[in-house]
XYZ file of C-alpha atoms in Angstrom:
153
model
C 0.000 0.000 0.000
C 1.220 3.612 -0.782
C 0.435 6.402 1.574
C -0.613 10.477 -0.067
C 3.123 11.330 0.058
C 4.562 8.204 -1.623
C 5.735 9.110 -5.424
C 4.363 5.787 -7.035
C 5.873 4.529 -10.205
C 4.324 4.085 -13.006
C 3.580 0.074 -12.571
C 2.441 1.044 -8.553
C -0.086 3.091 -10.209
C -1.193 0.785 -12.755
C -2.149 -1.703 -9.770
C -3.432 1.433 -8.102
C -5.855 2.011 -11.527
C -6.871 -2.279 -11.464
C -7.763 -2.101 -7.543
C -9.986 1.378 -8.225
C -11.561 -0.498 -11.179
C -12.234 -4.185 -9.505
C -13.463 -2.266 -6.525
C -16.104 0.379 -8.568
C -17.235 -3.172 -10.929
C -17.975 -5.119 -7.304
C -19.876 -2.280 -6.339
C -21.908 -2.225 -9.632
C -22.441 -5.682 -9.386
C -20.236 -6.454 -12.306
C -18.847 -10.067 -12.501
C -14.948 -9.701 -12.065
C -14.770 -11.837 -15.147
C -16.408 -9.046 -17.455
C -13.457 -6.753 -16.496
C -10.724 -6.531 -19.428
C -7.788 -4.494 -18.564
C -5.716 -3.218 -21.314
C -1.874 -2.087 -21.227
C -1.919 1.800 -22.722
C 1.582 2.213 -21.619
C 3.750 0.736 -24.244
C 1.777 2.765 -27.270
C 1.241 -0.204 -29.271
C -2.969 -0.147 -28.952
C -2.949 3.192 -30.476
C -3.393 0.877 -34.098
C -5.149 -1.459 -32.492
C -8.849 -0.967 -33.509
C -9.880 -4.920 -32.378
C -9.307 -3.467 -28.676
C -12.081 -0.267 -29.564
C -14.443 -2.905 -30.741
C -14.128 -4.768 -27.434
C -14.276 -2.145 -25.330
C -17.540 -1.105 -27.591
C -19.275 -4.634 -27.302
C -18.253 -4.453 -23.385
C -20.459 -0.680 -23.744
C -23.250 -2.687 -25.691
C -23.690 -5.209 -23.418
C -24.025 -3.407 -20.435
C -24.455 0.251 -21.733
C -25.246 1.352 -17.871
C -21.573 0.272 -16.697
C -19.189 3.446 -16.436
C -16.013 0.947 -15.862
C -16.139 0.512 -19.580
C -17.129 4.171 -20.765
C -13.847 4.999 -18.387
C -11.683 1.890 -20.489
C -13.257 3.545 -24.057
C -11.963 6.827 -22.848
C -8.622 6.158 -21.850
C -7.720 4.287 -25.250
C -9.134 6.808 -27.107
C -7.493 9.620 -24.884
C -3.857 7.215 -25.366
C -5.074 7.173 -28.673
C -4.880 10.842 -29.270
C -8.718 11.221 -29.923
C -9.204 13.840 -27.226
C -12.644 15.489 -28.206
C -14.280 11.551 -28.263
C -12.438 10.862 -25.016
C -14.115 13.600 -23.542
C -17.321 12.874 -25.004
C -17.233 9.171 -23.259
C -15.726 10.380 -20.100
C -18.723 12.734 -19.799
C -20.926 9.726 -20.692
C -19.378 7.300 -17.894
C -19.992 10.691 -15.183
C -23.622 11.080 -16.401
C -23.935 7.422 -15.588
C -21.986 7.444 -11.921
C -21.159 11.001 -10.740
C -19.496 10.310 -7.946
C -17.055 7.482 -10.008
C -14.243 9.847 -9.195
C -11.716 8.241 -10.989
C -13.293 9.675 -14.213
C -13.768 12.896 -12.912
C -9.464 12.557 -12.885
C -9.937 11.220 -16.582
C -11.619 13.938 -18.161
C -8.854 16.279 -16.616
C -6.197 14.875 -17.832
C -8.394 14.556 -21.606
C -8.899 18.597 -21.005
C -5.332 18.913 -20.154
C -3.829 17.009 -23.242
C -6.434 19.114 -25.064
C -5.830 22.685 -23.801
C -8.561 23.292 -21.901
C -6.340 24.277 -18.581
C -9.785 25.655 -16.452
C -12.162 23.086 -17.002
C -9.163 20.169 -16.674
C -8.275 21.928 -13.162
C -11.941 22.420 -12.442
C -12.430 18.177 -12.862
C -8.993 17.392 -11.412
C -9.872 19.362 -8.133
C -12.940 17.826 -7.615
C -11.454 14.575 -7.764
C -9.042 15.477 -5.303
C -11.600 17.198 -3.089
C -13.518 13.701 -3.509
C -10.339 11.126 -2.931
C -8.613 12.570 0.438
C -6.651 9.699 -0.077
C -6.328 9.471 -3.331
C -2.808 7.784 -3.654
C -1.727 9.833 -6.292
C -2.226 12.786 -4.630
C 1.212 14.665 -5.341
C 1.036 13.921 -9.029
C -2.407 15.328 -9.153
C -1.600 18.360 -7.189
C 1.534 19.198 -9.371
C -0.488 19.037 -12.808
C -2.862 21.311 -11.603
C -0.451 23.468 -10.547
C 1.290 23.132 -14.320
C -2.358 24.118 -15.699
C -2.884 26.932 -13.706
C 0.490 28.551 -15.027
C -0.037 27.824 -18.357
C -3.622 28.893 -18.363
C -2.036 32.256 -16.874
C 0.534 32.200 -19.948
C -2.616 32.387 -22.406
């Protein structure tokens, strides 16, 4: 376990992502076998349009799941497809507001699209929402970055 002022790598906080998602699908009822993680770190899904169509039957299946509006989003956010990132993050919050997890995702989609005050807006209230939300520090940091670049425009 990782406390708030721990600086987790990059593989802690992959495990960090798979316990946030097993723990939102048991709460929705969601058999752990439905779940379908996917690696976005090495790049290499960004071709990959069989993984899109899963995560799209996994959305047609059980269109009322946000676990799988959150996995659309983040491929298609890795994927550089920002504005449809957005779109499905939005779609995953309408479904589960409080899913705060997302509410981080569609930050970091309005930060890697320029939009500095609504990407702090959603990244604060995730951290206002997660006290002990174990990446904390890396959170905090980025919204400082956005708030001096949104000053710079």
């Amino acid at each position: 376990s990782f406390g708030i002022d721990d600086d987790p790598s990059p593989e802690q906080v992959k495990d960090i992502r798979r316990r946030e998602v097993l723990r939102a699908t048991k709460i929705l009822g969601v058999p752990e076998k439905n779940v379908i993680f996917l690696d976005f770190v090495d790049g290499t899904l960004k071709e990959n349009e069989k993984a899109r169509i899963h995560l799209q039957k996994a959305i047609d299946l059980e269109p009322d799941n946000p676990v799988y509006y959150e996995n659309l989003g983040l491929f298609l956010m890795n994927s550089g497809v920002l504005d449809e990132s957005i779109e499905v993050f939005q779609r995953a919050l309408h479904i589960m507001p409080d899913f705060f997890p997302n509410w981080r995702n569609l930050g970091f989609a309005y930060a890697n699209s320029g939009n500095y005050i609504e990407a702090i807006n959603c990244l604060q209230l995730y951290l206002d929402n997660v006290p002990q939300a174990q990446d904390r520090v890396q959170v905090e940091s980025m919204i400082e970055e956005l708030k001096m670049r949104a000053k710079r425009r």
